[in-house]
Short mmCIF file of N, CA and C in Angstrom, two decimals:
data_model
loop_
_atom_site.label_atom_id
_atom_site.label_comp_id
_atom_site.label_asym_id
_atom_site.label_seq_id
_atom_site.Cartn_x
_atom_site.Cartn_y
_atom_site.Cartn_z
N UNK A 1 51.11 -16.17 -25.31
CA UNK A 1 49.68 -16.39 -25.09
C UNK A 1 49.34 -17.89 -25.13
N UNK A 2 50.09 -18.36 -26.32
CA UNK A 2 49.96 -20.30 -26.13
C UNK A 2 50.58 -20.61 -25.36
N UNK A 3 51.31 -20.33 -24.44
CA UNK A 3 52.02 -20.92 -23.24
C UNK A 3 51.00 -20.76 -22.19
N UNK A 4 50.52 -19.57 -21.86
CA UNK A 4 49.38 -19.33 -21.09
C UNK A 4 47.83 -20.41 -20.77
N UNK A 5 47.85 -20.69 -22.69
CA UNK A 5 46.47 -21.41 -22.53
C UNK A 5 46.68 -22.29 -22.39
N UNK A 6 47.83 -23.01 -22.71
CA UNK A 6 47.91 -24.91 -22.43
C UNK A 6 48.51 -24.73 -20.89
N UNK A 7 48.53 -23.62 -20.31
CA UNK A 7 48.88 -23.81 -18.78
C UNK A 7 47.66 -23.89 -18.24
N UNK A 8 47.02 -22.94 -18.44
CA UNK A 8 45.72 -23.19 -17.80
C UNK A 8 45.19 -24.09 -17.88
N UNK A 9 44.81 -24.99 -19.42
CA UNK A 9 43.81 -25.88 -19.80
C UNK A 9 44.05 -26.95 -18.88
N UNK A 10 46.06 -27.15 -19.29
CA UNK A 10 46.43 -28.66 -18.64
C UNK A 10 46.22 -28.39 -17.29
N UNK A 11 46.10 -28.05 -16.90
CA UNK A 11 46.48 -27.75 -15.34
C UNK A 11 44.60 -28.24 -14.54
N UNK A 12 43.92 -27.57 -15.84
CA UNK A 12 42.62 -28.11 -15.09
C UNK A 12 42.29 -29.45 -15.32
N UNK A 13 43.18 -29.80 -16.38
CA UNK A 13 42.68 -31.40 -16.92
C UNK A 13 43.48 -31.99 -15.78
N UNK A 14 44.81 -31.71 -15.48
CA UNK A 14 45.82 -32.16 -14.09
C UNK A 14 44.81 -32.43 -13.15
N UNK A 15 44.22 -31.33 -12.83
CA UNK A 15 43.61 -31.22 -11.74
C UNK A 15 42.33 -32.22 -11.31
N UNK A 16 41.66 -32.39 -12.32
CA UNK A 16 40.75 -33.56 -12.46
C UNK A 16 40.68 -34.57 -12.40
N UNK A 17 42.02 -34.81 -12.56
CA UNK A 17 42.60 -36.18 -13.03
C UNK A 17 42.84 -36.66 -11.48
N UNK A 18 43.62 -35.85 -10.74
CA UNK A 18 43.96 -35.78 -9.22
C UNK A 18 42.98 -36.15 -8.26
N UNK A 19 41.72 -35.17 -8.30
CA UNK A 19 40.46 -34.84 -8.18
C UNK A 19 40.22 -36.61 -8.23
N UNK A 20 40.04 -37.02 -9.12
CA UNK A 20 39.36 -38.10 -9.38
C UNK A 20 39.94 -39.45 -9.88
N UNK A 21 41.43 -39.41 -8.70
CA UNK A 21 42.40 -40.29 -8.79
C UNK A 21 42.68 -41.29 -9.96
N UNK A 22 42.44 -40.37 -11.01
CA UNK A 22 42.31 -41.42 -12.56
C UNK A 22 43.82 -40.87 -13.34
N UNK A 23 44.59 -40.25 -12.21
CA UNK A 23 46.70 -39.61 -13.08
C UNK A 23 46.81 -40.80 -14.36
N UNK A 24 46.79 -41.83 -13.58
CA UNK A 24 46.94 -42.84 -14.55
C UNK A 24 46.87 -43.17 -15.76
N UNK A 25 45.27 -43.54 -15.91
CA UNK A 25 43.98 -43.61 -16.85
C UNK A 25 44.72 -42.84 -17.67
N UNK A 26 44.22 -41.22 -17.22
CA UNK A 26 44.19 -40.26 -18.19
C UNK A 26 45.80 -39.89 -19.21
N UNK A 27 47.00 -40.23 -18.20
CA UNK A 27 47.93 -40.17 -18.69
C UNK A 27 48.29 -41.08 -19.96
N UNK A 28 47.82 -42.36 -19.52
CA UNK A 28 47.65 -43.25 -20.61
C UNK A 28 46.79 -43.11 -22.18
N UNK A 29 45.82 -42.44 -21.81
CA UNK A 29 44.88 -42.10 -22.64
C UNK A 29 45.18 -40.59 -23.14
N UNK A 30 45.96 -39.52 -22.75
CA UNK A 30 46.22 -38.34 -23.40
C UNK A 30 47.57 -39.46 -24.35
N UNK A 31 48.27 -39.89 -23.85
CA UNK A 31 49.73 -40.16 -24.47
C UNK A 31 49.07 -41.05 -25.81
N UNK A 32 48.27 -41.93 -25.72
CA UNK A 32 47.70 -42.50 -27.00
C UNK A 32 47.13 -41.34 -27.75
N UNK A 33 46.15 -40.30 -27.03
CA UNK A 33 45.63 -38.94 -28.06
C UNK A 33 46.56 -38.35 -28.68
N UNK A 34 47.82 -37.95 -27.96
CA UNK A 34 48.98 -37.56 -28.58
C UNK A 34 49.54 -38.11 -30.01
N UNK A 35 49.64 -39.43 -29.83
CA UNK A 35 50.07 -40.39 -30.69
C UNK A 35 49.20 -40.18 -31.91
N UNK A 36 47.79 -40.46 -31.97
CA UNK A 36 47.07 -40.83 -33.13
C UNK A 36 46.94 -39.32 -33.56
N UNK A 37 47.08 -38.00 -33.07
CA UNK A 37 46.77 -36.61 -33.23
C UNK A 37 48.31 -36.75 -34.29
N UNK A 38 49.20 -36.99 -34.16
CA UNK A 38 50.51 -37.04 -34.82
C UNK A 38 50.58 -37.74 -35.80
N UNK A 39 49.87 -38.75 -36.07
CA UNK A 39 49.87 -39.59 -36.94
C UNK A 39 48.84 -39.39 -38.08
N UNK A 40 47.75 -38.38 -37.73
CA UNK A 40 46.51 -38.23 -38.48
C UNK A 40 46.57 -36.36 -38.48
N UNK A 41 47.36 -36.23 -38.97
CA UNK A 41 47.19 -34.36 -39.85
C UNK A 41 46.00 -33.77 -40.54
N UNK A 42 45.46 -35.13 -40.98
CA UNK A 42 43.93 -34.75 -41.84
C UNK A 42 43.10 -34.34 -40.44
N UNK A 43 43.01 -34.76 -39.66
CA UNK A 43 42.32 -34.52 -38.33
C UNK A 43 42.31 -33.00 -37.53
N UNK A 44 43.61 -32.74 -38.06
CA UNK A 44 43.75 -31.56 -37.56
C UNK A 44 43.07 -30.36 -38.04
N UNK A 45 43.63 -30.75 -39.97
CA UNK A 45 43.31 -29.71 -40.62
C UNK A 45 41.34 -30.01 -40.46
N UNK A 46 40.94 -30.83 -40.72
CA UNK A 46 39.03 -30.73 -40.39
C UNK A 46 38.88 -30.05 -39.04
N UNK A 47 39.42 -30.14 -37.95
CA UNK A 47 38.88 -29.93 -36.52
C UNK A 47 39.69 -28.32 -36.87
N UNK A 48 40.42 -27.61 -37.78
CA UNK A 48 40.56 -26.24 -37.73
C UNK A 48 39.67 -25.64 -38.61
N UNK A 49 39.41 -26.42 -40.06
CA UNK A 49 38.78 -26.04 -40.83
C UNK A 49 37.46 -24.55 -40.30
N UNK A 50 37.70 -23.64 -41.37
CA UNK A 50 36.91 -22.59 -40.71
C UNK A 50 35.47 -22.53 -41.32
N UNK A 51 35.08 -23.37 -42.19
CA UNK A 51 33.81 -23.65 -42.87
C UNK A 51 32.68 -24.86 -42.25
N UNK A 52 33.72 -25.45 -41.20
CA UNK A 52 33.07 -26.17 -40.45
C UNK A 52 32.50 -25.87 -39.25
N UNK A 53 31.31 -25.64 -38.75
CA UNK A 53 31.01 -25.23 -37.45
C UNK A 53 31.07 -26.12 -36.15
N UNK A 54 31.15 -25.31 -35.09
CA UNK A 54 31.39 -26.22 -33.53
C UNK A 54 30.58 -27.39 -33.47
N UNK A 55 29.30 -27.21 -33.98
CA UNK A 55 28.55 -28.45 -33.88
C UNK A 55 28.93 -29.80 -34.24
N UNK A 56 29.31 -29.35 -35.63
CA UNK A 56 29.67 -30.44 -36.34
C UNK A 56 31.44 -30.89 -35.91
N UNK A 57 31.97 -30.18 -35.43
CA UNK A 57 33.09 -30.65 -35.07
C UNK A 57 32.75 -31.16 -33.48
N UNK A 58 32.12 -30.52 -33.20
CA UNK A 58 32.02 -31.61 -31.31
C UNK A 58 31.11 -32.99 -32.01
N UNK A 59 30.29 -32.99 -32.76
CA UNK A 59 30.21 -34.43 -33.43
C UNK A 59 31.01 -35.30 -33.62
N UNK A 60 31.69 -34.79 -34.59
CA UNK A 60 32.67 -35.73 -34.88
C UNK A 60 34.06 -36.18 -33.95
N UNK A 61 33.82 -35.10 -33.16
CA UNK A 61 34.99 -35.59 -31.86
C UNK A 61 34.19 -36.79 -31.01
N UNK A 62 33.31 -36.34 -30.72
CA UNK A 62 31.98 -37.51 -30.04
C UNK A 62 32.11 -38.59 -30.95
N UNK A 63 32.24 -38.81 -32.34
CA UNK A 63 32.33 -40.29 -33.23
C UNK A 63 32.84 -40.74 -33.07
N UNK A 64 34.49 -40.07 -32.75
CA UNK A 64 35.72 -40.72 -32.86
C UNK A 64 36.28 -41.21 -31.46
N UNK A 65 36.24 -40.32 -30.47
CA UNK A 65 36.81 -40.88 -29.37
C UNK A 65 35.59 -41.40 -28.18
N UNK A 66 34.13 -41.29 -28.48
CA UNK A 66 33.24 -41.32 -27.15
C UNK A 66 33.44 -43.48 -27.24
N UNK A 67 33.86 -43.77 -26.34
CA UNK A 67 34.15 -45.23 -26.04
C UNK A 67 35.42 -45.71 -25.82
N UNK A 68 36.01 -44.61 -26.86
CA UNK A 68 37.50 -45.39 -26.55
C UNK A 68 38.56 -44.61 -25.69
N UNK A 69 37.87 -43.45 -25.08
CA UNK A 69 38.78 -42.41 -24.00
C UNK A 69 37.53 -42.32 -22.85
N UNK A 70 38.27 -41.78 -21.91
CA UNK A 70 36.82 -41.82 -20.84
C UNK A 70 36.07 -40.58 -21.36
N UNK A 71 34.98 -40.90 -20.59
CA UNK A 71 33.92 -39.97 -20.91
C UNK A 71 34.75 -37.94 -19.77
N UNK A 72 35.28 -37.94 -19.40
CA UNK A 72 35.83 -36.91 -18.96
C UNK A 72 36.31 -36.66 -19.80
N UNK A 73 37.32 -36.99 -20.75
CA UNK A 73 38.42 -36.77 -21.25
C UNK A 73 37.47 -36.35 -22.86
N UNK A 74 36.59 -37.36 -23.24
CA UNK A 74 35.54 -36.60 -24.32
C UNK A 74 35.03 -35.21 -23.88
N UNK A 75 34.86 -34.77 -22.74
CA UNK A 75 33.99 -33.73 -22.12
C UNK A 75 34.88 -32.49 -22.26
N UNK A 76 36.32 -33.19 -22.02
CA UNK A 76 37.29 -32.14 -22.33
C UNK A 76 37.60 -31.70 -23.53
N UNK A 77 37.82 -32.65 -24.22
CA UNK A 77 37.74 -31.95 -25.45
C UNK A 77 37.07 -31.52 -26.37
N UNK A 78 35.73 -31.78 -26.10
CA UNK A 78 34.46 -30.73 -26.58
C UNK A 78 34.63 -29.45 -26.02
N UNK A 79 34.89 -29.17 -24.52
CA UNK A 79 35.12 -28.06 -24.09
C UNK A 79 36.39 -27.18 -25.06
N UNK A 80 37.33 -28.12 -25.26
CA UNK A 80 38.31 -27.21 -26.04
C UNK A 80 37.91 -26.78 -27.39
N UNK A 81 37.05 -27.85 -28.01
CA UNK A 81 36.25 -27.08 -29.40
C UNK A 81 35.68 -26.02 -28.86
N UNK A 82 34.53 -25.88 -27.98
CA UNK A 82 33.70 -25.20 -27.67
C UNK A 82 34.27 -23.83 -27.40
N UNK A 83 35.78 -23.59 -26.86
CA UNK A 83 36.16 -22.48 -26.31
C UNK A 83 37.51 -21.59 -27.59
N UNK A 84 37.29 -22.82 -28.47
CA UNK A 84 37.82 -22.22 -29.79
C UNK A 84 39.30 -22.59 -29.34
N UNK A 85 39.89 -23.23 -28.75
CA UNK A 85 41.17 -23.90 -27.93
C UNK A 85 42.00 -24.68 -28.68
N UNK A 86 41.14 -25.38 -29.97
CA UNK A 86 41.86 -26.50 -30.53
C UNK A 86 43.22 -25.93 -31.14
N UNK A 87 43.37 -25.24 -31.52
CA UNK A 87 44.98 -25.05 -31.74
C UNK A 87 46.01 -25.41 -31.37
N UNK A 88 45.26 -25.08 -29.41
CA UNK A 88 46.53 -25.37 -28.62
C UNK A 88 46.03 -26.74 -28.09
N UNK A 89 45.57 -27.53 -28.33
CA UNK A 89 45.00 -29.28 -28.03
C UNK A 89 46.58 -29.44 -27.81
N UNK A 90 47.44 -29.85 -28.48
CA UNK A 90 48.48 -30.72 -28.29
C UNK A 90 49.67 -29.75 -27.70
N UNK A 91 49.77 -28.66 -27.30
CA UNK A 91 50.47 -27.99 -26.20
C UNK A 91 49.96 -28.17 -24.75
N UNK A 92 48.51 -28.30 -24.57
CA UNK A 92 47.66 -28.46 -23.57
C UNK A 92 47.86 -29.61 -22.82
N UNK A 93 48.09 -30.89 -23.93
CA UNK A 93 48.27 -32.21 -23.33
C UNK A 93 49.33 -32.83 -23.28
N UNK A 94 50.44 -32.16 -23.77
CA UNK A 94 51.69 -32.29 -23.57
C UNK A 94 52.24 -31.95 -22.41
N UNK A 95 51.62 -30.38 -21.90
CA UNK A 95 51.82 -30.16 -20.56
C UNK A 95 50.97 -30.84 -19.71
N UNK A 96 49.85 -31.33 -20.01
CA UNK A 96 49.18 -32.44 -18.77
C UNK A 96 50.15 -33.31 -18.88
N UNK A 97 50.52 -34.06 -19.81
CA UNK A 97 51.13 -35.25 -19.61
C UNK A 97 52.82 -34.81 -18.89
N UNK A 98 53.11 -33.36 -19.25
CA UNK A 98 54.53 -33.12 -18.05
C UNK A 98 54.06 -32.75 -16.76
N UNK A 99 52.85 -32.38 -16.00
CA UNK A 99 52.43 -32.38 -14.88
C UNK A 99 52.25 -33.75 -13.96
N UNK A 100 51.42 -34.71 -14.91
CA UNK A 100 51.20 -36.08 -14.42
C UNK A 100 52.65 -36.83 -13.86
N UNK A 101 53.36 -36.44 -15.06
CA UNK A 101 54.98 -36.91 -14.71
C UNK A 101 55.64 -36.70 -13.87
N UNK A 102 55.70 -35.12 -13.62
CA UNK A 102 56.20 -34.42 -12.26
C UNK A 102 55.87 -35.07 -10.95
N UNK A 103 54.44 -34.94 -10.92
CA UNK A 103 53.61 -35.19 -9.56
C UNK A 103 54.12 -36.99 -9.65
N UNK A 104 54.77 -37.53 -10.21
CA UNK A 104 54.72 -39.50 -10.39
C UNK A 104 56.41 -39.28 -9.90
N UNK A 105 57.14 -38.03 -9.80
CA UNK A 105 58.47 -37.89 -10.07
C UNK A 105 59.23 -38.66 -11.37
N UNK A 106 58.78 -38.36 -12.19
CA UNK A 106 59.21 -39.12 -13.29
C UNK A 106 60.07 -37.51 -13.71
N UNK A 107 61.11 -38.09 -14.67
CA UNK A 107 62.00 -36.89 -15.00
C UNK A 107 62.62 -37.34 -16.43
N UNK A 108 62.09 -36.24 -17.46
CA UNK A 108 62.69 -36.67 -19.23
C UNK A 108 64.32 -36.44 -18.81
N UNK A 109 64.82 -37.18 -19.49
CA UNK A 109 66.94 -36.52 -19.97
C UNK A 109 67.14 -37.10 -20.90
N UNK A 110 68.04 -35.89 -21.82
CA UNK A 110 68.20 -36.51 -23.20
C UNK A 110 70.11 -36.44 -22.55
N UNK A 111 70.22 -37.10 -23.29
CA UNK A 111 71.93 -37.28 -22.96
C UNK A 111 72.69 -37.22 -24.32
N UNK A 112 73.61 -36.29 -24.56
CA UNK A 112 74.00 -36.45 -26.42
C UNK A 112 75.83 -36.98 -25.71
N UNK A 113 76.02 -38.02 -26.79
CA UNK A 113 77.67 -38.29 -26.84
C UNK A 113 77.61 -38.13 -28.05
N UNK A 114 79.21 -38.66 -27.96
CA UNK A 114 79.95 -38.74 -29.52
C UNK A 114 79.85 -39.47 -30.19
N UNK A 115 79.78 -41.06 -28.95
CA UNK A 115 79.44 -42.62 -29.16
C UNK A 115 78.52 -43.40 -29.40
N UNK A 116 78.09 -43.82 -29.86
CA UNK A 116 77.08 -44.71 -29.15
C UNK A 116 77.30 -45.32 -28.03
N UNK A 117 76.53 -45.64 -26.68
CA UNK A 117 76.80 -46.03 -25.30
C UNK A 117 76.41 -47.29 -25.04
N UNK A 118 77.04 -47.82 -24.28
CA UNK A 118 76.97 -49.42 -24.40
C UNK A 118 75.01 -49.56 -23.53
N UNK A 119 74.62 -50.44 -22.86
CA UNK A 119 73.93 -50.40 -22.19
C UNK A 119 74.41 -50.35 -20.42
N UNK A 120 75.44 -50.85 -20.33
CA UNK A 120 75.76 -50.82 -19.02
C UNK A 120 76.12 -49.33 -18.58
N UNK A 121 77.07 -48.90 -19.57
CA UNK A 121 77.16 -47.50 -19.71
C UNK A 121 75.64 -46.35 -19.19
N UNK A 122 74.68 -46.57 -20.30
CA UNK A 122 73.24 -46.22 -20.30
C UNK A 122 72.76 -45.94 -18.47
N UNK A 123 72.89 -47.32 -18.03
CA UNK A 123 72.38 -48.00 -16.76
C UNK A 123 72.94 -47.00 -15.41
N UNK A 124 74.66 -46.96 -15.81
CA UNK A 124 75.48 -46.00 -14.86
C UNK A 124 75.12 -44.85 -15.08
N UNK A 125 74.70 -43.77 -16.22
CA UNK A 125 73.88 -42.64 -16.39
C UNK A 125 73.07 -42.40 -15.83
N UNK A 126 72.42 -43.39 -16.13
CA UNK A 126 70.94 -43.41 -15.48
C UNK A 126 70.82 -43.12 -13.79
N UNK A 127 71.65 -44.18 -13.03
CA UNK A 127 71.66 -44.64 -11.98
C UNK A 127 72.09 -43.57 -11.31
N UNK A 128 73.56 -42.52 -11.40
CA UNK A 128 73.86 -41.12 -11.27
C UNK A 128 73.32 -40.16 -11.33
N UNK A 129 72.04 -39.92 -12.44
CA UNK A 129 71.19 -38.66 -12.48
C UNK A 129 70.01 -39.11 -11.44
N UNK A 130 69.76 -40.46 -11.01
CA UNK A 130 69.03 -40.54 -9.90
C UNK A 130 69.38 -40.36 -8.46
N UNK A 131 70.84 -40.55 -8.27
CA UNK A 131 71.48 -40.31 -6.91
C UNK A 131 71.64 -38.46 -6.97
N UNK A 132 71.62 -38.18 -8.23
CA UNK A 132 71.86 -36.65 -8.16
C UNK A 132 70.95 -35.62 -7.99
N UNK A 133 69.23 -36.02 -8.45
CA UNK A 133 68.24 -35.33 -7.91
C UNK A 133 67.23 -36.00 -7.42
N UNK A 134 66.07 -35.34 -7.16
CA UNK A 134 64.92 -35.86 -6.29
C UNK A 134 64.00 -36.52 -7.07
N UNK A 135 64.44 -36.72 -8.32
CA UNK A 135 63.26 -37.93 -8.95
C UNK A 135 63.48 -39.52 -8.91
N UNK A 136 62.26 -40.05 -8.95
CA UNK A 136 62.12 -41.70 -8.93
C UNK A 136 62.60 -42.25 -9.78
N UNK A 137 62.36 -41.90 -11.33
CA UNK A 137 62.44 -42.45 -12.43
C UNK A 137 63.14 -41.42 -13.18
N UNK A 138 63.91 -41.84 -14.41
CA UNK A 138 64.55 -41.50 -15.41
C UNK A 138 64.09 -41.86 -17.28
N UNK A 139 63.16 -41.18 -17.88
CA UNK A 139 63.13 -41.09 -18.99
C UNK A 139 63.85 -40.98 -19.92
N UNK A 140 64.77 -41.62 -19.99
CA UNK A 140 66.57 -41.25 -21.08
C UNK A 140 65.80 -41.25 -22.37
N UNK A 141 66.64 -40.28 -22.96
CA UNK A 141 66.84 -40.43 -24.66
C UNK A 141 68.01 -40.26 -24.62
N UNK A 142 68.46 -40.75 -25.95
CA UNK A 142 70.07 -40.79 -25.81
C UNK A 142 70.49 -40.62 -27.32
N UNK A 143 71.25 -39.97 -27.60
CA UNK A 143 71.61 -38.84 -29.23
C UNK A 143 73.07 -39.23 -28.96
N UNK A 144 73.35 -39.41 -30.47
CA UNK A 144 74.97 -39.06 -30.88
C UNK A 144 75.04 -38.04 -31.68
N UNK A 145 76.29 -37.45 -31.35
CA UNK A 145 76.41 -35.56 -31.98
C UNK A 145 78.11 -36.01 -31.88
N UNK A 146 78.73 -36.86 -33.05
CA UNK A 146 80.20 -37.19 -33.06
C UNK A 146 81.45 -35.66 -33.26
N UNK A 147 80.52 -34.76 -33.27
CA UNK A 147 80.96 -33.10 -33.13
C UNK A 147 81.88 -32.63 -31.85
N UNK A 148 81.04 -34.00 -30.65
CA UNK A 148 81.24 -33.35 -29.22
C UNK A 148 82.74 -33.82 -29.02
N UNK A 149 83.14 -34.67 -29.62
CA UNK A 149 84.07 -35.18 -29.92
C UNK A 149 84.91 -35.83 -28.46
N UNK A 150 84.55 -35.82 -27.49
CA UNK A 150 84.60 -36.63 -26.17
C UNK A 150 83.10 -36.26 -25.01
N UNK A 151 83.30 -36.83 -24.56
CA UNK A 151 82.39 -35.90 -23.13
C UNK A 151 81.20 -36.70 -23.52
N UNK A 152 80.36 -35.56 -22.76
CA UNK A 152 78.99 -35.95 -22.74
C UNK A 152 77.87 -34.07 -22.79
N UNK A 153 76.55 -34.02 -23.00
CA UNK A 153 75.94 -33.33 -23.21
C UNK A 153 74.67 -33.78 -21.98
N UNK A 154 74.03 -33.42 -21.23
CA UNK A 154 73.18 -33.89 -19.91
C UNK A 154 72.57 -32.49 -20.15
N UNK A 155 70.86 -32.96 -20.45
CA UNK A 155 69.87 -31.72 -20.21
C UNK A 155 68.68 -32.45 -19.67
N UNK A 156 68.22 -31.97 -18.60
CA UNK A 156 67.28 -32.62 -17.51
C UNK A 156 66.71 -30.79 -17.49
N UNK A 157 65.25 -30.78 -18.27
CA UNK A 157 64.40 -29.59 -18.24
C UNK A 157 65.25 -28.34 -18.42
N UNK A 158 65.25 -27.18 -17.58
CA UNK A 158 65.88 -26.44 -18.44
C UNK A 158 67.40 -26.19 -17.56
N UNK A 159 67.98 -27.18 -17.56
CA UNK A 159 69.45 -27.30 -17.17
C UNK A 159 70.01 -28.30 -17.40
N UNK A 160 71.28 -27.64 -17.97
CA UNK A 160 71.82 -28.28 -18.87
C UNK A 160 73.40 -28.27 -18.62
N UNK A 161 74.32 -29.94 -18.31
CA UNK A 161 75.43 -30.26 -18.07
C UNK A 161 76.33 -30.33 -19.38
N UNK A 162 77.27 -29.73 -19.60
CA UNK A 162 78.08 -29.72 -21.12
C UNK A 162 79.34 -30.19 -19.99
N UNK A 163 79.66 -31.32 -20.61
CA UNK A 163 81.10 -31.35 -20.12
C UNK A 163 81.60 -32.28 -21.40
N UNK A 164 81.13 -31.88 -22.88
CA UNK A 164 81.62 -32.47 -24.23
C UNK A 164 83.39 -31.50 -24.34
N UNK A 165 83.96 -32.13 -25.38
CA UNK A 165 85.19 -31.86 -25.52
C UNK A 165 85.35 -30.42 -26.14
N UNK A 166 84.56 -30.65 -26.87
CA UNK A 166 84.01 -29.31 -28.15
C UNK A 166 83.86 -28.27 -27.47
N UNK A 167 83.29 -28.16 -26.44
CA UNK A 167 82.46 -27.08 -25.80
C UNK A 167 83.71 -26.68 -24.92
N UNK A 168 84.61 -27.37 -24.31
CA UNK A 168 85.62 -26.85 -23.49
C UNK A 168 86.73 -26.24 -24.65
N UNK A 169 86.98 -26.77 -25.85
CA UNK A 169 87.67 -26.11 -26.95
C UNK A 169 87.14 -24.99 -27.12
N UNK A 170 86.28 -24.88 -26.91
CA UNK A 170 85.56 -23.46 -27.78
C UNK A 170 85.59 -22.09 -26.21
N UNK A 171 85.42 -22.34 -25.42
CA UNK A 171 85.89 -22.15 -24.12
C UNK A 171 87.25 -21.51 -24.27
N UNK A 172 88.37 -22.41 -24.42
CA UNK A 172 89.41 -21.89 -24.03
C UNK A 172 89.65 -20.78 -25.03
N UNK A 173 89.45 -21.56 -26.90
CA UNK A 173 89.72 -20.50 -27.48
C UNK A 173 89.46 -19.30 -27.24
N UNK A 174 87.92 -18.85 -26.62
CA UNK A 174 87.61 -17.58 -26.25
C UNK A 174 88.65 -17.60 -25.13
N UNK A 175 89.01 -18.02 -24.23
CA UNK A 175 89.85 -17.00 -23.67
C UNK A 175 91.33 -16.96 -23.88
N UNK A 176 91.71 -17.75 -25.11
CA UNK A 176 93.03 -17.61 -25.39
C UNK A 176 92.47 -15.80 -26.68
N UNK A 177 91.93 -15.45 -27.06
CA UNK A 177 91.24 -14.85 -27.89
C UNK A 177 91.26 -13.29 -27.08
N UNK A 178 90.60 -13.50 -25.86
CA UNK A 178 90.90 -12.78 -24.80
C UNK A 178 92.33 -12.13 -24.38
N UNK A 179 93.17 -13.05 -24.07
CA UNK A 179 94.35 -12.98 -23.77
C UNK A 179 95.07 -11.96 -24.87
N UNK A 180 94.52 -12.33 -26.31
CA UNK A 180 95.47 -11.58 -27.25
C UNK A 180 94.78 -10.04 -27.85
N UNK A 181 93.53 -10.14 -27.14
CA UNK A 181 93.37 -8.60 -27.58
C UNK A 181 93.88 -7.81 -26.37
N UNK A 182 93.88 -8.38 -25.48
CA UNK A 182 94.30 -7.49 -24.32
C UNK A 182 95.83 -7.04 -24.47
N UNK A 183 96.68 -7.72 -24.75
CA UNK A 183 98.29 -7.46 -24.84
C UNK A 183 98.57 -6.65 -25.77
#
């Protein structure tokens, strides 16, 4: 059902944003909301608080952000008080901010080694997962998991390249495992 509502929500905030050629703006300005929403928990728990009413919480959303986000983006999120939504606020704008990305062809990849990777290394990653699909840009994160014990780990959304050492060990064992119940 929370997958549902931050599809819908983001999708209309997407849409607005499109609408009113501000991808940008707004991307900039959800990714800072993101930020200070993460950093300030007290915020959360008042804007859920159940002793507090809508009024007073679309107030205080109006205190805090009317000047320093556009006035759309205040409008929106009164609407999400208003529709009892705030729960899903930061599923909502997480998926705006992966729509904005999409439509920019921008593309997250986390990459796990064993190593740490040099930068030139980094650069040749990089440069390969762009000759390999249809996006512009590359968002790397980059993890060590010294478990994998060679290889590499490549997940770009929900597909995912294992060609770590570990994972082909564990591979064969199952089918050496195979081999011996059968005989």
């Amino acid at each position: 059902m929370a997958k549902l509502i931050s599809k819908t929500y983001g999708e209309a905030l997407f849409e607005l944003a499109m609408e009113q050629e501000k991808a940008d703006q707004f991307l900039e300005e959800v990714t800072g909301l993101l930020e200070i929403l993460s950093q300030n928990p007290e915020f959360d728990k008042l804007m859920n608080h159940p002793k507090i009413g809508k009024d007073e919480k679309v107030g205080v959303m109006e205190t805090v952000f009317d000047g320093k986000v556009s006035k759309e983006l205040v409008g929106f999120l009164i609407l999400i008080l208003q529709k009892e939504r705030y729960k899903e606020l930061k599923a909502i704008l997480q998926y705006f901010v992966q729509k904005v990305k999409e439509a920019k062809g921008i593309c997250p990849a986390f990459v796990t080694t064993p190593m740490e990777l040099s930068e030139v290394q980094k650069k040749q990653i990089e440069e390969r997962l762009l000759q390999t699909t249809s996006y512009n840009s590359m968002e790397m994160t980059y993890t060590v998991d010294k478990s994998l014990i060679g290889g590499m780990v490549i997940r770009i959304g929900d597909r995912v390249v294992d060609s770590s050492v570990k994972t082909k060990l564990e591979e064969l064992t199952k089918q050496l495992k195979q081999i011996q119940l059968q005989s």
